[in-house]
Coordinates of C-alpha atoms in Angstrom, one line a residue:
M1 CA 0.0 0.0 0.1
K2 CA 2.8 2.4 0.9
R3 CA 4.5 1.7 -2.3
E4 CA 1.3 2.2 -4.3
K5 CA 0.9 5.5 -2.6
V6 CA 4.4 6.6 -3.5
E7 CA 3.8 5.6 -7.1
R8 CA 0.6 7.5 -7.3
E9 CA 2.3 10.6 -5.8
F10 CA 5.1 10.2 -8.3
D11 CA 2.7 9.9 -11.2
R12 CA 0.8 13.0 -9.9
K13 CA 4.1 15.0 -9.9
K14 CA 4.9 13.9 -13.4
I15 CA 1.5 15.1 -14.6
V16 CA 2.0 18.4 -12.9
L17 CA 5.4 18.8 -14.4
R18 CA 4.2 17.8 -17.8
C19 CA 1.4 20.4 -17.5
I20 CA 3.9 23.0 -16.5
K21 CA 6.2 22.2 -19.4
I22 CA 3.2 22.4 -21.9
A23 CA 2.2 25.7 -20.4
A24 CA 5.6 27.0 -20.7
I25 CA 5.9 25.9 -24.4
I26 CA 2.5 27.6 -25.2
F27 CA 3.7 30.7 -23.4
C28 CA 7.0 30.8 -25.3
I29 CA 5.0 30.2 -28.6
V30 CA 2.6 33.1 -27.8
V31 CA 5.5 35.4 -26.9
L32 CA 7.4 34.4 -30.0
V33 CA 4.4 34.9 -32.2
R34 CA 3.8 38.3 -30.5
I35 CA 7.4 39.4 -31.1
I36 CA 7.3 38.3 -34.7
L37 CA 3.9 39.9 -35.6
F38 CA 4.2 43.0 -33.3
P39 CA 8.0 43.6 -32.6
P40 CA 8.9 46.7 -30.5
Y41 CA 9.3 49.8 -32.6
K42 CA 9.8 53.5 -32.1
Q43 CA 6.8 55.7 -32.8
P44 CA 7.4 58.6 -35.2
V45 CA 8.6 61.6 -33.3
V46 CA 5.8 64.2 -32.8
T47 CA 6.7 67.9 -33.9
G48 CA 4.4 69.7 -31.6
S49 CA 5.3 71.3 -28.2
H50 CA 2.2 70.0 -26.4
E51 CA 2.4 67.2 -23.9
V52 CA -0.3 64.7 -24.8
A53 CA -2.8 63.0 -22.6
I54 CA -4.8 59.9 -23.6
E55 CA -8.2 58.7 -22.4
V56 CA -10.7 56.1 -23.5
F57 CA -14.5 56.2 -23.1
T58 CA -17.3 53.8 -23.9
W59 CA -20.7 55.3 -24.6
E60 CA -24.1 53.6 -25.2
D61 CA -26.3 54.8 -28.0
E62 CA -29.8 54.4 -26.4
S63 CA -31.4 55.3 -29.7
R64 CA -30.1 52.2 -31.5
V65 CA -30.2 48.5 -31.0
E66 CA -27.1 46.5 -31.9
T67 CA -28.0 44.7 -35.1
F68 CA -24.9 42.5 -35.1
T69 CA -26.3 40.5 -32.0
D70 CA -29.8 39.2 -31.1
T71 CA -29.6 40.2 -27.4
G72 CA -31.5 43.5 -27.7
E73 CA -28.6 45.4 -26.3
N74 CA -27.9 49.0 -27.5
R75 CA -25.0 49.7 -29.7
A76 CA -22.0 51.0 -27.7
L77 CA -19.1 52.9 -29.1
T78 CA -15.6 53.1 -27.6
V79 CA -13.7 56.4 -28.4
K80 CA -10.1 57.1 -27.6
F81 CA -8.9 60.7 -27.2
W82 CA -5.6 62.3 -27.7
Y83 CA -5.3 65.9 -26.4
P84 CA -3.0 68.5 -25.0
K85 CA -2.5 68.5 -21.3
E86 CA -2.3 72.3 -21.3
E87 CA -5.3 74.4 -20.8
G88 CA -6.7 76.2 -23.9
R89 CA -9.2 75.9 -26.7
Y90 CA -8.4 73.5 -29.4
P91 CA -10.1 72.3 -32.7
L92 CA -11.7 68.9 -32.6
V93 CA -10.7 66.2 -35.1
V94 CA -12.5 62.8 -35.3
F95 CA -10.9 59.7 -37.0
S96 CA -12.6 56.6 -38.4
H97 CA -10.6 53.4 -39.1
G98 CA -10.9 51.3 -42.1
A99 CA -12.7 47.9 -42.5
F100 CA -10.8 45.4 -40.1
G101 CA -8.9 48.4 -38.6
V102 CA -8.6 49.2 -34.9
I103 CA -9.0 52.3 -32.7
D104 CA -5.1 52.8 -32.9
S105 CA -4.8 52.4 -36.6
N106 CA -3.4 55.9 -37.0
Y107 CA -2.0 56.4 -33.4
S108 CA 1.0 58.4 -34.7
T109 CA -1.3 60.7 -36.7
C110 CA -3.4 61.3 -33.7
M111 CA -0.4 61.9 -31.5
E112 CA 1.1 64.4 -34.0
L113 CA -2.2 66.3 -34.2
A114 CA -2.7 66.4 -30.4
S115 CA 1.0 67.6 -29.9
N116 CA 0.3 70.5 -32.2
G117 CA -2.9 71.6 -30.4
Y118 CA -5.9 69.5 -31.4
V119 CA -8.4 67.3 -29.5
V120 CA -8.4 64.0 -31.5
A121 CA -11.1 61.4 -31.1
S122 CA -10.7 58.0 -32.7
V123 CA -14.0 55.9 -33.1
A124 CA -13.9 52.1 -32.9
H125 CA -16.7 50.7 -35.0
P126 CA -17.7 47.4 -33.3
Y127 CA -18.0 44.4 -35.7
H128 CA -16.4 46.4 -38.5
A129 CA -13.1 46.6 -36.4
M130 CA -10.8 43.7 -36.2
F131 CA -11.3 44.0 -32.5
V132 CA -12.6 46.6 -29.9
E133 CA -11.9 46.5 -26.2
D134 CA -14.3 48.7 -24.3
V135 CA -13.5 50.4 -20.9
N136 CA -14.8 47.4 -19.0
G137 CA -12.4 44.9 -20.8
K138 CA -15.0 43.4 -23.1
V139 CA -13.6 42.5 -26.4
T140 CA -15.8 42.5 -29.6
T141 CA -14.2 41.0 -32.8
V142 CA -15.1 41.5 -36.5
D143 CA -18.3 40.1 -37.8
M144 CA -17.5 37.3 -40.2
D145 CA -20.5 38.1 -42.5
F146 CA -19.1 41.6 -42.8
F147 CA -15.7 40.3 -43.3
K148 CA -16.9 38.2 -46.2
S149 CA -19.0 40.9 -47.8
V150 CA -16.1 43.3 -47.9
Y151 CA -13.9 40.8 -49.7
E152 CA -16.7 39.9 -52.1
G153 CA -16.6 43.5 -53.3
N154 CA -12.9 44.0 -53.2
G155 CA -11.9 44.7 -56.8
N156 CA -15.1 43.1 -58.2
M157 CA -16.4 44.5 -61.5
D158 CA -18.9 41.8 -62.2
P159 CA -22.2 43.5 -63.2
E160 CA -24.3 40.6 -61.7
V161 CA -23.0 41.4 -58.2
E162 CA -22.7 45.2 -58.4
E163 CA -26.2 46.0 -57.2
R164 CA -25.9 43.7 -54.1
L165 CA -22.5 45.5 -53.4
Y166 CA -24.1 48.8 -53.8
L167 CA -26.7 47.9 -51.1
N168 CA -23.9 46.7 -48.8
Y169 CA -22.2 50.1 -49.3
K170 CA -25.3 52.0 -48.3
E171 CA -25.6 49.7 -45.2
W172 CA -22.0 50.2 -44.2
M173 CA -22.2 54.1 -44.6
A174 CA -25.5 54.3 -42.7
L175 CA -24.0 52.4 -39.8
R176 CA -20.8 54.3 -39.7
T177 CA -22.2 57.7 -40.1
A178 CA -24.7 56.9 -37.4
D179 CA -21.8 56.0 -35.1
E180 CA -19.8 59.1 -35.9
N181 CA -22.9 61.3 -35.5
F182 CA -23.6 59.8 -32.1
V183 CA -20.0 60.3 -31.1
L184 CA -19.7 63.8 -32.3
D185 CA -23.1 64.8 -30.7
T186 CA -22.0 63.2 -27.4
I187 CA -18.6 65.1 -27.5
L188 CA -20.3 68.4 -28.4
S189 CA -22.9 68.1 -25.6
K190 CA -20.1 67.3 -23.1
A191 CA -18.2 70.3 -24.4
E192 CA -21.1 72.6 -24.1
K193 CA -21.6 71.5 -20.4
G194 CA -17.9 72.1 -19.8
E195 CA -17.2 68.5 -18.6
A196 CA -13.6 68.0 -17.6
G197 CA -11.1 65.9 -19.5
P198 CA -10.8 66.7 -23.3
F199 CA -14.3 68.2 -23.4
D200 CA -13.7 71.5 -21.8
L201 CA -10.7 72.1 -24.1
I202 CA -12.7 71.7 -27.3
D203 CA -13.5 74.7 -29.7
S204 CA -16.8 73.4 -31.1
E205 CA -16.6 76.0 -33.9
K206 CA -13.7 74.1 -35.6
I207 CA -14.2 70.4 -36.5
G208 CA -12.4 68.3 -38.9
L209 CA -12.9 64.7 -40.0
F210 CA -10.4 62.1 -41.4
G211 CA -10.4 58.3 -41.9
H212 CA -8.7 55.5 -43.6
S213 CA -10.2 53.4 -46.3
M214 CA -13.9 52.8 -45.4
G215 CA -13.3 55.3 -42.6
G216 CA -12.3 57.9 -45.1
A217 CA -15.5 57.2 -47.1
S218 CA -17.7 57.5 -43.9
S219 CA -15.8 60.8 -43.1
V220 CA -16.6 62.2 -46.5
A221 CA -20.3 61.1 -46.1
L222 CA -20.5 62.7 -42.7
G223 CA -18.9 66.0 -44.1
R224 CA -21.9 66.2 -46.5
Q225 CA -24.5 65.4 -43.9
R226 CA -23.6 67.9 -41.2
D227 CA -23.2 71.7 -41.3
D228 CA -20.6 72.0 -38.6
I229 CA -17.7 70.3 -40.4
D230 CA -14.9 72.5 -41.6
A231 CA -12.5 70.1 -43.4
V232 CA -12.2 66.5 -44.4
I233 CA -9.4 64.1 -45.2
D234 CA -9.9 60.8 -47.0
L235 CA -7.0 58.4 -46.7
E236 CA -7.4 56.1 -49.7
G237 CA -11.1 55.5 -49.3
T238 CA -13.6 55.1 -52.2
M239 CA -16.3 57.7 -51.4
L240 CA -19.1 55.1 -51.1
G241 CA -21.4 57.6 -49.4
E242 CA -21.4 59.6 -52.8
Y243 CA -23.4 56.8 -54.4
V244 CA -27.1 57.9 -54.5
G245 CA -28.6 55.3 -56.7
F246 CA -28.1 52.2 -59.0
E247 CA -29.2 52.1 -62.7
N248 CA -28.0 50.0 -65.7
G249 CA -25.4 48.0 -63.8
A250 CA -23.7 51.1 -62.3
E251 CA -23.9 53.4 -59.3
L252 CA -25.2 56.9 -59.7
F253 CA -23.2 59.7 -58.2
N254 CA -24.4 62.7 -56.1
E255 CA -24.4 65.7 -58.5
E256 CA -24.5 68.3 -55.7
P257 CA -21.0 69.8 -55.3
Y258 CA -19.2 68.8 -52.2
P259 CA -19.5 71.5 -49.7
V260 CA -16.5 71.1 -47.4
P261 CA -12.7 71.4 -48.3
I262 CA -11.7 67.8 -48.9
L263 CA -8.3 66.3 -49.3
D264 CA -8.2 63.0 -51.3
V265 CA -5.1 60.9 -50.5
N266 CA -4.3 58.0 -52.8
S267 CA -1.5 55.7 -53.9
D268 CA -0.6 55.5 -57.5
R269 CA -2.0 51.9 -57.4
V270 CA -5.4 53.6 -57.3
H271 CA -4.7 55.5 -60.4
E272 CA -3.6 52.3 -62.1
A273 CA -6.9 50.6 -61.1
V274 CA -8.9 53.7 -62.2
K275 CA -7.3 53.4 -65.7
E276 CA -8.6 49.9 -66.1
Q277 CA -12.1 51.0 -64.9
E278 CA -12.0 53.8 -67.4
L279 CA -11.4 51.4 -70.2
E280 CA -14.6 49.7 -69.1
G281 CA -16.5 52.9 -69.3
F282 CA -16.6 53.7 -65.5
E283 CA -15.7 56.8 -63.7
Y284 CA -14.1 56.7 -60.4
V285 CA -16.4 58.3 -57.8
N286 CA -13.6 60.2 -56.0
F287 CA -12.5 61.9 -59.2
Y288 CA -16.1 62.8 -60.0
V289 CA -16.5 64.4 -56.5
G290 CA -13.2 66.2 -57.1
R291 CA -14.3 67.7 -60.4
N292 CA -17.5 69.0 -58.8
A293 CA -16.3 69.9 -55.3
L294 CA -16.1 73.4 -54.0
D295 CA -12.6 72.9 -52.6
Y296 CA -10.8 69.7 -53.6
R297 CA -7.2 68.5 -53.7
E298 CA -5.6 65.1 -54.4
V299 CA -2.2 64.0 -53.1
V300 CA -0.6 60.8 -54.7
F301 CA 1.9 58.6 -52.9
H302 CA 4.2 56.6 -55.1
N303 CA 5.1 53.1 -54.3
A304 CA 2.7 53.0 -51.4
G305 CA 0.2 50.2 -50.6
H306 CA -3.3 50.6 -48.9
L307 CA -1.9 50.1 -45.4
N308 CA 1.0 52.5 -45.7
F309 CA -1.5 55.2 -44.8
T310 CA -1.7 53.6 -41.3
D311 CA 0.7 52.7 -38.5
L312 CA 0.3 49.0 -39.2
P313 CA 3.6 48.7 -41.3
L314 CA 5.5 50.0 -38.3
A315 CA 3.6 48.0 -35.6
S316 CA 3.5 44.8 -37.5
P317 CA 5.7 44.6 -40.7
V318 CA 4.9 41.0 -41.2
L319 CA 1.2 41.4 -41.0
A320 CA 1.2 44.5 -43.0
K321 CA 3.1 42.9 -45.8
M322 CA 0.6 40.0 -45.9
L323 CA -2.3 42.6 -46.1
G324 CA -0.9 45.1 -48.6
V325 CA 1.9 47.5 -48.5
G326 CA 4.1 49.1 -51.1
K327 CA 7.9 49.4 -51.7
V328 CA 8.0 52.8 -50.0
D329 CA 9.8 53.2 -46.7
A330 CA 7.0 52.7 -44.1
R331 CA 8.4 55.3 -41.6
T332 CA 9.0 57.9 -44.2
C333 CA 5.5 57.4 -45.7
I334 CA 3.5 57.7 -42.4
E335 CA 5.6 60.7 -41.3
N336 CA 4.8 62.4 -44.7
V337 CA 1.1 61.5 -44.2
N338 CA 1.1 63.0 -40.7
E339 CA 2.8 66.2 -41.9
M340 CA 0.2 66.5 -44.8
V341 CA -2.7 65.9 -42.3
L342 CA -1.4 68.6 -40.0
I343 CA -0.9 71.1 -42.8
W344 CA -4.5 70.6 -44.0
F345 CA -6.1 71.0 -40.6
D346 CA -3.9 73.9 -39.6
Y347 CA -4.9 75.7 -42.6
Y348 CA -8.6 75.1 -42.5
L349 CA -9.3 74.7 -38.8
K350 CA -6.8 77.2 -37.4
G351 CA -6.3 79.6 -40.3
V352 CA -2.5 79.3 -39.9
G353 CA 0.3 78.3 -42.4
E354 CA 0.1 77.9 -46.1
L355 CA -1.5 75.1 -48.0
N356 CA 1.8 74.1 -49.6
L357 CA 1.0 70.5 -50.0
K358 CA 3.0 68.4 -52.6
A359 CA 0.9 67.0 -55.4
E360 CA 3.1 63.8 -55.2
Y361 CA 5.2 62.1 -52.6

């Protein structure tokens, strides 16, 4: 009996040791993957003199039920702020990430603006973002039906699916502009009440919008919807909100001139794709908007990929390469983007500097 007891104890210790070894191996694999996918990197140096504070809020929109779940819960939006620690009155700039992006997609751009005297709010769109973590630690990941629908329309020129894609575009823009309208209205309400944090620093008379990809599209759409927006930047986003109908296998464009100063930032790959569309008899909606806008400018980045307009190539070179970057130096590219964004908003929101943007980078 004593021997059996010793053997059982020995077996128990072996199992415990085996579990510890397995846990250690898993931990090492996780750390290794983390290092490979997200190695340490230096953020681009900010050019402004303001020390930057960062805060995150999660707000529930009581006017909307979350349509991605069947729980009946209201849609909740998590918003991250970058703002100067010094007292003052600063313009407000709202950022919207692209499909499968994250709240920190353009962290360096938000830091650059805040260091130069802006309150910047980045909106995380739940179920459109790759993941969102709210202030309570709840993590929401991308909706797979949305994921599939985006890739169905990625570069698809088949007339048989164009109308279905058009309906998807309208749905996406409706959701995102509702998100941004709710966030903007919440921010402005808090600013009017003089609430502490970033809100009592905001100059509500000076508001800018910018976004990447689908976030750029929704920023453009919101700029047309509201009358309190002073400037918009679209970082390589097809202006889906400018589609107002669908006939004869193609989208119809909004013929009303775009009312707000708009900066359209593209890679030369977009121009290559547009040339192919033109051969098929299609016009690119962004360039149509540009021809009819009251104040439009385009900047083209050579050798850039779609994700070079975000921080991802710095934060995760391996992942960014898998998803789409160009041959351009990633750090130089995002630094140029950040400089260009600052010049645009300085000119239109602060009335300072000159609009000496390069046409090409």
